[in-house]
Amino acid sequence: MYHHSASTSHSAGGSAAGVLEPVTVDSRDAIHYQRCTWCGTAMYHRLLCPVCQGSELRTERSEGSGTVRHSTVVHRNTPAARNVSLIEMAEGFVVRGRVMGPPVGIHSGDRVRLSTAKDPVRGEPVFQLLDEPYRAWT
């Protein structure tokens, strides 16, 4: 939130204003999310809380582990098939990203861990499987 005075604008909130803080060098490979100070809901890149519509959001760092909720194989705009997955993080928010491995070997319920916070090509988080990918074949 900004308050205008004369020809300058001053920030009025810091991390509680819902704005993501600049990423430091040591936390480059981490996902930052917001948590509502009123109801405690965790969310990813929002301006308002989807539950209570509150604007007082604080930025927190995710531990990086989660569960695949949905995964699909995409064949367009790429020379090879790739997956796009919805990952429910341990903190309670959902993020869209890519899981490394064969696209047909990624299923709902698989446990994943953050590998890179930003894919250099698409800019989305990249995860790796924690469980063995061919566990159903044994």
Short mmCIF file of C-alpha atoms in Angstrom, two decimals:
data_model
loop_
_atom_site.label_atom_id
_atom_site.label_comp_id
_atom_site.label_asym_id
_atom_site.label_seq_id
_atom_site.Cartn_x
_atom_site.Cartn_y
_atom_site.Cartn_z
CA MET A 1 0.00 0.00 0.00
CA TYR A 2 1.38 3.40 -0.94
CA HIS A 3 0.52 6.84 0.36
CA HIS A 4 1.15 9.71 -1.99
CA SER A 5 2.66 12.94 -0.73
CA ALA A 6 3.75 15.61 -3.15
CA SER A 7 5.69 13.88 -5.93
CA THR A 8 7.08 10.92 -3.98
CA SER A 9 5.54 7.68 -2.76
CA HIS A 10 6.44 5.92 0.45
CA SER A 11 5.94 2.25 1.26
CA ALA A 12 3.59 1.73 4.18
CA GLY A 13 3.88 -1.92 4.98
CA GLY A 14 6.99 -3.98 4.24
CA SER A 15 6.37 -7.73 4.15
CA ALA A 16 2.95 -7.41 5.83
CA ALA A 17 1.67 -5.48 2.80
CA GLY A 18 1.47 -8.64 0.68
CA VAL A 19 4.47 -7.74 -1.46
CA LEU A 20 7.12 -10.42 -1.89
CA GLU A 21 10.44 -9.27 -0.50
CA PRO A 22 13.58 -9.39 -2.66
CA VAL A 23 15.19 -12.82 -2.66
CA THR A 24 18.59 -13.02 -0.98
CA VAL A 25 21.48 -15.00 -2.44
CA ASP A 26 21.30 -17.84 0.11
CA SER A 27 17.55 -18.39 -0.42
CA ARG A 28 17.63 -18.35 -4.21
CA ASP A 29 16.39 -21.96 -4.43
CA ALA A 30 13.41 -21.54 -2.11
CA ILE A 31 9.74 -20.87 -2.65
CA HIS A 32 8.35 -17.85 -0.83
CA TYR A 33 4.63 -17.66 -0.13
CA GLN A 34 2.24 -15.46 1.82
CA ARG A 35 0.28 -16.21 4.98
CA CYS A 36 -2.71 -14.13 6.05
CA THR A 37 -2.16 -12.50 9.44
CA TRP A 38 -5.92 -12.61 10.19
CA CYS A 39 -7.00 -16.17 9.35
CA GLY A 40 -3.65 -17.94 8.81
CA THR A 41 -4.37 -19.13 5.25
CA ALA A 42 -1.29 -19.91 3.16
CA MET A 43 -1.30 -18.82 -0.50
CA TYR A 44 1.07 -18.40 -3.42
CA HIS A 45 1.44 -14.99 -5.12
CA ARG A 46 -1.81 -13.31 -4.12
CA LEU A 47 -2.68 -9.74 -3.29
CA LEU A 48 -5.64 -10.60 -1.05
CA CYS A 49 -6.45 -13.61 1.10
CA PRO A 50 -8.89 -15.89 -0.80
CA VAL A 51 -10.67 -16.79 2.46
CA CYS A 52 -11.17 -13.53 4.38
CA GLN A 53 -10.13 -10.98 1.69
CA GLY A 54 -7.55 -9.55 4.11
CA SER A 55 -4.65 -7.57 2.69
CA GLU A 56 -2.23 -8.07 5.59
CA LEU A 57 -0.07 -10.89 4.26
CA ARG A 58 3.37 -11.81 5.57
CA THR A 59 6.01 -13.48 3.43
CA GLU A 60 7.34 -16.85 4.60
CA ARG A 61 9.79 -19.39 3.21
CA SER A 62 8.62 -22.89 2.30
CA GLU A 63 10.51 -25.97 3.45
CA GLY A 64 10.22 -27.33 -0.10
CA SER A 65 8.38 -30.63 0.33
CA GLY A 66 4.97 -31.41 -1.07
CA THR A 67 2.60 -33.86 -2.75
CA VAL A 68 1.53 -34.07 -6.40
CA ARG A 69 -2.21 -33.34 -6.58
CA HIS A 70 -2.56 -33.40 -10.37
CA SER A 71 -0.16 -34.01 -13.24
CA THR A 72 -0.68 -33.82 -16.97
CA VAL A 73 1.56 -34.32 -20.01
CA VAL A 74 1.87 -31.33 -22.38
CA HIS A 75 3.02 -31.76 -26.00
CA ARG A 76 2.66 -28.20 -27.35
CA ASN A 77 5.38 -25.53 -27.73
CA THR A 78 8.12 -28.00 -26.88
CA PRO A 79 10.15 -30.53 -28.88
CA ALA A 80 9.54 -33.25 -26.28
CA ALA A 81 6.64 -34.05 -23.96
CA ARG A 82 6.81 -32.41 -20.54
CA ASN A 83 4.66 -32.53 -17.45
CA VAL A 84 2.80 -29.76 -15.69
CA SER A 85 1.85 -30.57 -12.12
CA LEU A 86 -0.06 -28.98 -9.27
CA ILE A 87 1.92 -29.48 -6.07
CA GLU A 88 0.34 -29.08 -2.63
CA MET A 89 3.13 -27.91 -0.38
CA ALA A 90 3.45 -28.99 3.27
CA GLU A 91 2.51 -25.46 4.39
CA GLY A 92 -0.91 -25.74 2.72
CA PHE A 93 -0.63 -23.74 -0.51
CA VAL A 94 -0.71 -25.07 -4.09
CA VAL A 95 1.88 -24.18 -6.73
CA ARG A 96 2.15 -25.09 -10.41
CA GLY A 97 5.47 -26.57 -11.46
CA ARG A 98 7.35 -29.34 -13.23
CA VAL A 99 8.43 -32.68 -11.75
CA MET A 100 11.66 -34.19 -13.11
CA GLY A 101 11.41 -37.68 -14.50
CA PRO A 102 9.41 -39.48 -17.18
CA PRO A 103 6.05 -37.71 -17.64
CA VAL A 104 4.10 -40.98 -17.52
CA GLY A 105 5.77 -41.95 -14.21
CA ILE A 106 4.35 -39.02 -12.22
CA HIS A 107 1.05 -39.63 -10.45
CA SER A 108 -1.23 -37.97 -7.92
CA GLY A 109 -0.06 -38.65 -4.38
CA ASP A 110 3.67 -38.83 -5.22
CA ARG A 111 5.88 -37.04 -2.69
CA VAL A 112 8.22 -34.42 -4.15
CA ARG A 113 10.96 -32.05 -3.00
CA LEU A 114 11.93 -28.69 -4.48
CA SER A 115 14.96 -28.93 -6.76
CA THR A 116 15.08 -25.41 -8.24
CA ALA A 117 12.84 -22.46 -7.48
CA LYS A 118 12.94 -21.18 -11.07
CA ASP A 119 13.34 -23.16 -14.26
CA PRO A 120 15.66 -21.10 -16.52
CA VAL A 121 13.36 -21.54 -19.54
CA ARG A 122 9.82 -21.31 -18.13
CA GLY A 123 10.45 -19.64 -14.75
CA GLU A 124 8.41 -22.18 -12.79
CA PRO A 125 9.53 -24.30 -9.81
CA VAL A 126 11.09 -27.69 -10.55
CA PHE A 127 10.60 -30.66 -8.21
CA GLN A 128 12.10 -34.13 -7.93
CA LEU A 129 10.38 -37.32 -6.80
CA LEU A 130 11.17 -38.57 -3.30
CA ASP A 131 9.74 -42.06 -3.86
CA GLU A 132 11.00 -44.52 -6.43
CA PRO A 133 9.26 -43.75 -9.74
CA TYR A 134 8.54 -47.39 -10.66
CA ARG A 135 7.21 -48.56 -7.31
CA ALA A 136 3.98 -49.90 -8.88
CA TRP A 137 5.94 -52.38 -11.00
CA THR A 138 7.33 -54.35 -8.06
#
